[in-house]
mmCIF file of C-alpha atoms and ligand atoms in Angstrom:
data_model
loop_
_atom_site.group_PDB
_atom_site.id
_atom_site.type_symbol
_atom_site.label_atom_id
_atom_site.label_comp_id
_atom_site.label_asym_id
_atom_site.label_seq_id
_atom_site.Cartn_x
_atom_site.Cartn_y
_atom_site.Cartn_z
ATOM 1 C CA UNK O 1 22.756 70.710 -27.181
ATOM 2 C CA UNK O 2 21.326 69.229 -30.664
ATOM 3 C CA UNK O 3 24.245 67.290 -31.181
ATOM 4 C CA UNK O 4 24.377 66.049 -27.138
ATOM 5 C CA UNK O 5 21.106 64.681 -27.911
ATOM 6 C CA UNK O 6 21.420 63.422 -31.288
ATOM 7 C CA UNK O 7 24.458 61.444 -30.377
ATOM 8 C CA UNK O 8 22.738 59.982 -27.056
ATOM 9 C CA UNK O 9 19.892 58.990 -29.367
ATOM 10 C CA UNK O 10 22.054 57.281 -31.940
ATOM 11 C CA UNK O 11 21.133 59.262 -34.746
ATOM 12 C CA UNK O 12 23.055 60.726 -37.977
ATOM 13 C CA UNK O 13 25.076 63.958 -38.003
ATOM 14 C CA UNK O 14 24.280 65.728 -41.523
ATOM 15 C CA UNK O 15 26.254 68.361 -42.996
ATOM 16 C CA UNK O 16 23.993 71.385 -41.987
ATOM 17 C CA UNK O 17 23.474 70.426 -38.431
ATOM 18 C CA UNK O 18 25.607 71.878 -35.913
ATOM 19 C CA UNK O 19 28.229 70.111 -34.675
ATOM 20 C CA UNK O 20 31.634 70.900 -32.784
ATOM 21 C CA UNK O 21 34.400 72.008 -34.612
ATOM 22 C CA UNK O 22 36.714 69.286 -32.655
ATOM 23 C CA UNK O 23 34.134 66.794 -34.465
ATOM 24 C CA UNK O 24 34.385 68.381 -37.538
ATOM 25 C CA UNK O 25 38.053 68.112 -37.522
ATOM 26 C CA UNK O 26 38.519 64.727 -36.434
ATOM 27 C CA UNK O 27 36.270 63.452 -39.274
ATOM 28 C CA UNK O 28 38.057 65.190 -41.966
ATOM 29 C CA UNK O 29 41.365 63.776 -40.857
ATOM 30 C CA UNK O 30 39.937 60.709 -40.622
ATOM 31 C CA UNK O 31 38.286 60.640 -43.969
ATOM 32 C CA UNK O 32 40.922 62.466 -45.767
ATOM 33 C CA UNK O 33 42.819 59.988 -44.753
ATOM 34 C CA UNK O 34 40.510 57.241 -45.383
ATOM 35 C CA UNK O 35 40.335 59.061 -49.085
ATOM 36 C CA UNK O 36 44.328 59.378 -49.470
ATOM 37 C CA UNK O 37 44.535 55.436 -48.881
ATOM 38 C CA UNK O 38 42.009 54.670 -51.126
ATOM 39 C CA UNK O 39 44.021 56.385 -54.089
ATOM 40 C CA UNK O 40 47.598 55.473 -53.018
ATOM 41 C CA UNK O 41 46.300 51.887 -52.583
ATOM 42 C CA UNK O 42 45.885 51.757 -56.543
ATOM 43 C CA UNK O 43 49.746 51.873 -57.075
ATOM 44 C CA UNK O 44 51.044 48.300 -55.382
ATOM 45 C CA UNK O 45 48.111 46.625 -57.668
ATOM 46 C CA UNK O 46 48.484 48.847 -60.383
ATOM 47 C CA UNK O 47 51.769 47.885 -61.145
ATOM 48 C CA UNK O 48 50.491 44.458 -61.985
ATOM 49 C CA UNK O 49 48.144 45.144 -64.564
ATOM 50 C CA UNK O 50 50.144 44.803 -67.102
ATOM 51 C CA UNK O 51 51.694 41.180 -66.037
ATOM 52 C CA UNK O 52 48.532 39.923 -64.879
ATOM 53 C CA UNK O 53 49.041 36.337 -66.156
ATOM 54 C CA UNK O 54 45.593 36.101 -67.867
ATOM 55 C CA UNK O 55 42.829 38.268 -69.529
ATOM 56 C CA UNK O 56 40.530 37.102 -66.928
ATOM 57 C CA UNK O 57 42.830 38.174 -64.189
ATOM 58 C CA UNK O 58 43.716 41.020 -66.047
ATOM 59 C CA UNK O 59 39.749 42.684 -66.083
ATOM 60 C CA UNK O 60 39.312 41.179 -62.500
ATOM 61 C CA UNK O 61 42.340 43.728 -61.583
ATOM 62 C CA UNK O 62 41.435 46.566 -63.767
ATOM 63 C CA UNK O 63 37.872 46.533 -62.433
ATOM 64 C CA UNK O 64 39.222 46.494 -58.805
ATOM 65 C CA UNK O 65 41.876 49.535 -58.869
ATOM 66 C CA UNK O 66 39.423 50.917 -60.238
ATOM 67 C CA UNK O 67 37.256 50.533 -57.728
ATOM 68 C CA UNK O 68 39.664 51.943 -55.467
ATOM 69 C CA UNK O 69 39.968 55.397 -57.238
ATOM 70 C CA UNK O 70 35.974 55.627 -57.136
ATOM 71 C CA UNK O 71 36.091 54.737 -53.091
ATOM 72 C CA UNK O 72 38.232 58.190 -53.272
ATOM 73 C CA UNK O 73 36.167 59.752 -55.076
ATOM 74 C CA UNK O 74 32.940 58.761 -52.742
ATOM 75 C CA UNK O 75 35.536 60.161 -49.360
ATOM 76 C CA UNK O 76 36.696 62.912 -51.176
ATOM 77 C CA UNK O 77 32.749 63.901 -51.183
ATOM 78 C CA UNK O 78 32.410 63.163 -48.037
ATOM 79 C CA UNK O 79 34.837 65.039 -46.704
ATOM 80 C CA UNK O 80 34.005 68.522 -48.742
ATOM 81 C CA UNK O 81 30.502 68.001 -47.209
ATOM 82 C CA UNK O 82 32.597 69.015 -43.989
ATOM 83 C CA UNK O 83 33.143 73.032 -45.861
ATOM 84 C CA UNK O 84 37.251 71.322 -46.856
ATOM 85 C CA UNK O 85 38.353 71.861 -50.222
ATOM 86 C CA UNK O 86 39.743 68.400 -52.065
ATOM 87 C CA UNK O 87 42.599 70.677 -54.154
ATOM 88 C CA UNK O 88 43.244 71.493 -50.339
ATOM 89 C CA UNK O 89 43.228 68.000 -49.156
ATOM 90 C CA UNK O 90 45.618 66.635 -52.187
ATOM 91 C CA UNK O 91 47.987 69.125 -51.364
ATOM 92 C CA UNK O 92 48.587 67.949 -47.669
ATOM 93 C CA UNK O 93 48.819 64.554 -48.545
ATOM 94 C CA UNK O 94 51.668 66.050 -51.639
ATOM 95 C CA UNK O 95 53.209 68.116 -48.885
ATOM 96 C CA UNK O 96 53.064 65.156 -46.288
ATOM 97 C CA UNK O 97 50.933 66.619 -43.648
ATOM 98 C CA UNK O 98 48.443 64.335 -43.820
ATOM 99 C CA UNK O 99 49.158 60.415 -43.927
ATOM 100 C CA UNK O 100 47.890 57.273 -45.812
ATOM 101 C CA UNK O 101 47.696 53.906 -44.477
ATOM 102 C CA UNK O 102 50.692 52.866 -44.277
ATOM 103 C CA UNK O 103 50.117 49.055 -45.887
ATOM 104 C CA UNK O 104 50.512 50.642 -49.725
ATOM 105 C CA UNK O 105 54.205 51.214 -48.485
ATOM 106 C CA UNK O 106 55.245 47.843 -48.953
ATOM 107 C CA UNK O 107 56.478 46.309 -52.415
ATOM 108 C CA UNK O 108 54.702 44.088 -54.428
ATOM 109 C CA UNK O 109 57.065 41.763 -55.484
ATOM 110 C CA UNK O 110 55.376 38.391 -57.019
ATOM 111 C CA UNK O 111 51.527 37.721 -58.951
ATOM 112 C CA UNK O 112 50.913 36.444 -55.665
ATOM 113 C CA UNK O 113 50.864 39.836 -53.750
ATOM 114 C CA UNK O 114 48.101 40.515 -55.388
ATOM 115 C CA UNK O 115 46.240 37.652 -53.850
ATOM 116 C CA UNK O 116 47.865 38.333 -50.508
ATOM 117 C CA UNK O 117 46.654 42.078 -50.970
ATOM 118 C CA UNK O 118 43.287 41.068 -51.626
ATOM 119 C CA UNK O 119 42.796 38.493 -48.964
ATOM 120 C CA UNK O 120 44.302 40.014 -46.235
ATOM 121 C CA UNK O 121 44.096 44.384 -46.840
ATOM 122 C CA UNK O 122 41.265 44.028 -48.468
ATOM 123 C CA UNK O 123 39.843 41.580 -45.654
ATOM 124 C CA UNK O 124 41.324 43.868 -42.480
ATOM 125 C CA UNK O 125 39.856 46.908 -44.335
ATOM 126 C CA UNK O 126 36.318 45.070 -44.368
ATOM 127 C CA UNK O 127 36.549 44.680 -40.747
ATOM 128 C CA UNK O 128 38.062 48.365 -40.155
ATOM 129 C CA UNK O 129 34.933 49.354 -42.495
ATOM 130 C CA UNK O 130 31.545 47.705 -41.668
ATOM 131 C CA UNK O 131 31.466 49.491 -38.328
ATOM 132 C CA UNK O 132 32.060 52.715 -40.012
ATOM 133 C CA UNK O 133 28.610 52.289 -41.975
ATOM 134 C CA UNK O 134 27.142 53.299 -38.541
ATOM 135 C CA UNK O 135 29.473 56.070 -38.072
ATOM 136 C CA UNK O 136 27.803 59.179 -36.374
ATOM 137 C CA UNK O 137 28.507 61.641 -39.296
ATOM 138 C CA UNK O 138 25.702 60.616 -42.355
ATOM 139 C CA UNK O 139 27.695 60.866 -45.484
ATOM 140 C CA UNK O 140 30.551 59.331 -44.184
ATOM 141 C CA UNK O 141 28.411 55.824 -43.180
ATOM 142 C CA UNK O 142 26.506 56.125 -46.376
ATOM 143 C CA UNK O 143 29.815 56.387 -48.602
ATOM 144 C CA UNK O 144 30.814 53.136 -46.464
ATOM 145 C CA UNK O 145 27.670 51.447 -47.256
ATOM 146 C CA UNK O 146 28.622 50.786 -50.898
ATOM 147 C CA UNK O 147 32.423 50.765 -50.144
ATOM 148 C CA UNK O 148 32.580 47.450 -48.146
ATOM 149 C CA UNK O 149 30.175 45.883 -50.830
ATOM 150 C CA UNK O 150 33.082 46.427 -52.978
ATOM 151 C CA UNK O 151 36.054 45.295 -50.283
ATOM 152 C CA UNK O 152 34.106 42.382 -49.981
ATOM 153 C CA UNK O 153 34.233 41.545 -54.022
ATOM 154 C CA UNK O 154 37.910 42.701 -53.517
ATOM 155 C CA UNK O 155 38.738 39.962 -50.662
ATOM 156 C CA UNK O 156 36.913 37.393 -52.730
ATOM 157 C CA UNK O 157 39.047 37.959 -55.516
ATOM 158 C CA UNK O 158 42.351 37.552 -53.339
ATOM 159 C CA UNK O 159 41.284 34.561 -51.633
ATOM 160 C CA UNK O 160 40.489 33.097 -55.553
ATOM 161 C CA UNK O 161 44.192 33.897 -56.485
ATOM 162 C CA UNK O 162 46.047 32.349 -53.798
ATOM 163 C CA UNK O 163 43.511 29.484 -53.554
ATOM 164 C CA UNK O 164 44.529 28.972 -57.214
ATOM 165 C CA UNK O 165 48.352 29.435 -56.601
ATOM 166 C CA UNK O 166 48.599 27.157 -53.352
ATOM 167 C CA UNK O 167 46.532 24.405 -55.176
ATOM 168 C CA UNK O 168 49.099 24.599 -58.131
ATOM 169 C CA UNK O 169 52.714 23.708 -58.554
ATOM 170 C CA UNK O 170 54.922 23.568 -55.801
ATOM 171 C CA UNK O 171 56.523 27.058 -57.086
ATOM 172 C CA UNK O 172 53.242 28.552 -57.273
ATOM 173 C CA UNK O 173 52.398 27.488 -54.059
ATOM 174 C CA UNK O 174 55.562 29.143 -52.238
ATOM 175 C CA UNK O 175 54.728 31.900 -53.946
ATOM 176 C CA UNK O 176 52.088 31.934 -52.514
ATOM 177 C CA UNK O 177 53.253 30.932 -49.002
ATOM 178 C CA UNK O 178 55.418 33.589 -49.480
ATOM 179 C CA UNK O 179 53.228 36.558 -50.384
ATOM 180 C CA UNK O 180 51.444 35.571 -47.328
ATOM 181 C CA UNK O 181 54.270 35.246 -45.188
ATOM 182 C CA UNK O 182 55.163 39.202 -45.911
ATOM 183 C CA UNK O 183 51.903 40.485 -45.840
ATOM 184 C CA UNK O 184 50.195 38.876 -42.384
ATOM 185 C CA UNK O 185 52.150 40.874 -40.075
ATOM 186 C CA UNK O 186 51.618 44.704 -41.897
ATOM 187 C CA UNK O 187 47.645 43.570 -42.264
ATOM 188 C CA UNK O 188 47.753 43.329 -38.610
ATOM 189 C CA UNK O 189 48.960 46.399 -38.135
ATOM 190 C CA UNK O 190 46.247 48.212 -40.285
ATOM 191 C CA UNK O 191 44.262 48.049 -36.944
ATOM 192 C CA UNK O 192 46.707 50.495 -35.586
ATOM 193 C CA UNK O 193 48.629 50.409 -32.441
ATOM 194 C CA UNK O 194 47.264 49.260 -29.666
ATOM 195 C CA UNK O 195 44.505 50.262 -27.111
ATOM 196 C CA UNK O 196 46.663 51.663 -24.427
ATOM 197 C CA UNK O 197 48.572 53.974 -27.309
ATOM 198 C CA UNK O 198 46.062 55.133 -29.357
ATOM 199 C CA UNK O 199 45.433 58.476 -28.585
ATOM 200 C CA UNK O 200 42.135 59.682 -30.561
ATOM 201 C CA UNK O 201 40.422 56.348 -29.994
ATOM 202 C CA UNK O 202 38.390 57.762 -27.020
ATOM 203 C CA UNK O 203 37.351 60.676 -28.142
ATOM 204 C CA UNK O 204 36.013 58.856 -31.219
ATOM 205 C CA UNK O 205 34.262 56.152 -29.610
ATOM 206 C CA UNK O 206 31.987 58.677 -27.640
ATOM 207 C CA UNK O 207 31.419 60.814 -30.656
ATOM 208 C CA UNK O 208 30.353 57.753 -32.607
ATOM 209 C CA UNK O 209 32.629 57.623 -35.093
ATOM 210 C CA UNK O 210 34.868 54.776 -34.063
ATOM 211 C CA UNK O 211 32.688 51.805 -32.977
ATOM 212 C CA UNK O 212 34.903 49.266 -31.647
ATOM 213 C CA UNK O 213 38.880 49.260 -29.954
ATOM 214 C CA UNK O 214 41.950 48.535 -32.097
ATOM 215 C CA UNK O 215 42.206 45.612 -30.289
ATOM 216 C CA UNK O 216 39.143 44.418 -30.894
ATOM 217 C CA UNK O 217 38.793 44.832 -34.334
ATOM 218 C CA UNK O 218 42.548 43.156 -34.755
ATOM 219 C CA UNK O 219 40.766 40.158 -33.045
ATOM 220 C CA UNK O 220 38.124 39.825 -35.062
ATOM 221 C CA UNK O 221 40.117 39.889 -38.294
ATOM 222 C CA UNK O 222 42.358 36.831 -36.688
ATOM 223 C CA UNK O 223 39.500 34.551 -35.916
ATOM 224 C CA UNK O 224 38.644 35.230 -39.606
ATOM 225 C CA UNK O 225 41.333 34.617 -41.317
ATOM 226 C CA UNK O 226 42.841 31.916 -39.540
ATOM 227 C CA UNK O 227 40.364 29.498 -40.793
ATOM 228 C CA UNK O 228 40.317 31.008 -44.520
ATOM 229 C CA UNK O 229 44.135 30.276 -44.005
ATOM 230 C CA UNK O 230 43.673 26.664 -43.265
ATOM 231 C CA UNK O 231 40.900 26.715 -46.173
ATOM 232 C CA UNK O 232 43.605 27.580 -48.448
ATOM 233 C CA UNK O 233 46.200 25.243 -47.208
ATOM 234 C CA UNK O 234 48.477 28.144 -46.064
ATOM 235 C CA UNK O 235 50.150 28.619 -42.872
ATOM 236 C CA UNK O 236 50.368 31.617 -40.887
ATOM 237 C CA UNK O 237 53.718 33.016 -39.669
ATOM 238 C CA UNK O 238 52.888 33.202 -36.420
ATOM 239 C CA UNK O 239 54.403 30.555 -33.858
ATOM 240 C CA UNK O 240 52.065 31.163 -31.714
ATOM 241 C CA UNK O 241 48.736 31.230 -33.181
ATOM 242 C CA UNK O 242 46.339 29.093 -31.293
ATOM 243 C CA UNK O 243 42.811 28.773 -30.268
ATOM 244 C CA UNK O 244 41.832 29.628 -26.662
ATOM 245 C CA UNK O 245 38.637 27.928 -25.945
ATOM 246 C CA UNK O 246 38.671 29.560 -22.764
ATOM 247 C CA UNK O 247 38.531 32.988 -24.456
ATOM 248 C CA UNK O 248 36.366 31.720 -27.473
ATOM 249 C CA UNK O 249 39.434 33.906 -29.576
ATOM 250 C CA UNK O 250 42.652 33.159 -31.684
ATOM 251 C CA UNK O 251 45.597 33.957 -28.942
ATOM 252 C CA UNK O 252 48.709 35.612 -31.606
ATOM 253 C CA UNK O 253 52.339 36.434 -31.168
ATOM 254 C CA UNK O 254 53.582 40.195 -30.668
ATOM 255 C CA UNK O 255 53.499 42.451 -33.033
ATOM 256 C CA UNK O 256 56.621 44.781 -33.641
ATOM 257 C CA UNK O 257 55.170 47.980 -33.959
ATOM 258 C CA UNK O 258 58.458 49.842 -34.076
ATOM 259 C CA UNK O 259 58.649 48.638 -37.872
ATOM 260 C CA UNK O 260 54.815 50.783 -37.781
ATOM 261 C CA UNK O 261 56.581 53.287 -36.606
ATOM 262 C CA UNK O 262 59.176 53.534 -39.436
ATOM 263 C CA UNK O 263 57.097 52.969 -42.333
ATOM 264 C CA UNK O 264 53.858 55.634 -40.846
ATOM 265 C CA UNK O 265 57.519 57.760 -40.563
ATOM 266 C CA UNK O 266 58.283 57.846 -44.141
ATOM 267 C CA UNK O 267 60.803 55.532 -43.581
ATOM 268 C CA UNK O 268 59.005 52.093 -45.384
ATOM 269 C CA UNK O 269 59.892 50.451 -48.293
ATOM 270 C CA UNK O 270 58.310 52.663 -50.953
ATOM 271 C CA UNK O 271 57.432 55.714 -49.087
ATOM 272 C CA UNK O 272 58.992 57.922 -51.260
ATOM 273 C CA UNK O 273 58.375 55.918 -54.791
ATOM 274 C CA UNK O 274 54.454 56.154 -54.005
ATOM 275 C CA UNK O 275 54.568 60.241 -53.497
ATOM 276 C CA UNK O 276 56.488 60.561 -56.403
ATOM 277 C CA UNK O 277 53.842 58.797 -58.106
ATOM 278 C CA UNK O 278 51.025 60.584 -56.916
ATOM 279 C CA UNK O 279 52.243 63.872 -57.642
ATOM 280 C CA UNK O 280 53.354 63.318 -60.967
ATOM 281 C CA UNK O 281 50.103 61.749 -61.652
ATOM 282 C CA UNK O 282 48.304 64.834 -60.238
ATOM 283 C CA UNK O 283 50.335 66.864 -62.369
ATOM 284 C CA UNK O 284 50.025 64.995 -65.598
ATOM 285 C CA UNK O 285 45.866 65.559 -64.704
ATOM 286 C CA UNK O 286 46.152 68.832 -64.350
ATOM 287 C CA UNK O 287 44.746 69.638 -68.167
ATOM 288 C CA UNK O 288 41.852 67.450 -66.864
ATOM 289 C CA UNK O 289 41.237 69.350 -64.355
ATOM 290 C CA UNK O 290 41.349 72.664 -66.480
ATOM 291 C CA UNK O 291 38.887 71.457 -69.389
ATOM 292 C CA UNK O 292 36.647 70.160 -66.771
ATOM 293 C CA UNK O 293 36.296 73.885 -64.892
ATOM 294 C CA UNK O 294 36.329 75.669 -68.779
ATOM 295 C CA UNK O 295 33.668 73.019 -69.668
ATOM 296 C CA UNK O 296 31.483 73.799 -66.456
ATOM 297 C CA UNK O 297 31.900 77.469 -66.774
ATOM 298 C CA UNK O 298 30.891 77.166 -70.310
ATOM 299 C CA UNK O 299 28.024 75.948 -69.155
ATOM 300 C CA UNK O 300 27.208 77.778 -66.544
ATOM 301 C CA UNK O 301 27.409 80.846 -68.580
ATOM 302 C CA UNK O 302 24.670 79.280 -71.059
ATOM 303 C CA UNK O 303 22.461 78.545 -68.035
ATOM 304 C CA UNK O 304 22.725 81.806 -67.185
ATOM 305 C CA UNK O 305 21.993 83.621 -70.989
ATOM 306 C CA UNK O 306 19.230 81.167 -71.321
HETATM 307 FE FE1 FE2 R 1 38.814 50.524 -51.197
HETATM 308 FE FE1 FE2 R 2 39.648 47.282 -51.885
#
């Protein structure tokens, strides 16, 4: 009844209170998978840190990836608050039973991509995000809080790149036309699939969690980027991107959501490079991990002779 009431009330969830286990499981999916994303995202960016073509660039990057790993770090919390384990959590995402966004599947073939990345995921995760602030379950909107300050800084310093790029030499600005031109269509699909075929949107919605439709939030991420996109002198590739004054909205083209499909399948691009990746990496930590736990115990032992 506590949680009826708190819910009709608007207020927060907190760890302690009582709360359905159908809740409790559809927020760690969600924010394990939030959590996965945040790490895998470091790879497609990571890779150019060392060809970032300036120092400046260079510490902009560093400083954002790294970013990334600490928005992990802040779900990861989050989502042990729930009484989940993170060694747990890592080892579906190694095993493949739980997913990551599926954007960090795509290559990142050109300087530019980094831009693109930054401008568009970055900007589509912003818009994903600020609702999430509000989300029912407290440590969940209060990690969000301080992650979107950070997308923001993020999206900034894509838009700065390609701005940059398109105002530079005709190579630098199909480069960036180009980065662009592979990138629109995946950031649109971020939002997921549509209204009619999302299947835990409901459910989410009246728990709190979600606060807006697929659709809507796709919307709202057109009518902001489309005049960012004129801003920077780049064109959408989208034939049929126009304003509908009746509809005070952007109208778009299709999307082909069978190429979702494939990639959220395992079948993208670098599906199978970016696991590899992570596991290694996980496995490379794990003397970290061990000094860390000797190091605590150590400790804890001299708490408890003291
Ligand atoms: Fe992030
Ligand atoms: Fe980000």
């Amino acid at each position: 009844m506590f949680f009826e009431e708190l819910l009709a009330d608007d207020g927060r969830v907190e760890p302690r209170d009582e709360m359905p286990d159908a809740y409790r499981r559809l927020l760690v999916r969600q924010i394990a998978q939030h959590a996965h994303s945040e790490i895998i995202g470091m790879q497609p960016e990571g890779n150019w840190i060392s060809r970032a073509p300036s120092l400046r660039r260079k510490a902009i990057l560093m400083a954002k990836v790294q970013d990334e790993a600490g928005h992990g770090l802040y779900l990861y919390a989050a989502a042990e608050t729930l009484g989940v384990d993170r060694e747990d959590l890592l080892d579906q995402l190694h095993t493949g039973r739980q997913k990551y966004s599926s954007i960090f599947n795509y290559p990142t073939l050109t300087w530019a991509d980094v831009g693109a990345i930054g401008w568009l995921v970055d900007g589509a995760a912003i818009v994903n995000q600020v609702p999430l602030c509000r989300c029912s379950y407290g440590p969940y909107g209060r990690a969000m809080v301080r992650v979107c300050k950070e997308e923001s800084f993020h999206q900034r310093q894509g838009f700065e790149i390609l701005h940059t790029l398109s105002h530079g030499t005709p190579a630098q600005q199909a480069m960036a036309q180009d980065a662009v031109d592979r990138y629109w269509w995946p950031a649109l699909m971020m939002f997921g699939p549509p209204d009619a075929d999302s299947p835990h949107s409901a459910q989410s919605m009246a728990w709190g969690i979600k606060r807006f439709s697929n659709d809507e939030l796709r919307q709202r991420f057109i009518d902001m980027t489309v005049p960012q996109s004129e801003a920077l002198g780049l064109s959408l590739p989208d034939p049929d991107l126009r304003w509908n004054e009746e509809r005070g909205h952007y109208d778009s083209g299709a999307i082909d959501f069978t190429e979702l499909t494939e990639v959220v399948s395992g079948r993208g691009p670098c599906n199978a490079q970016r696991m590899a990746h992570r596991v290694k990496a996980h496995e490379d930590g794990a003397w970290v991990r061990e000094a860390a736990s000797a190091y605590a115990a150590k400790q804890a032992a001299r708490e408890g002779a003291a």
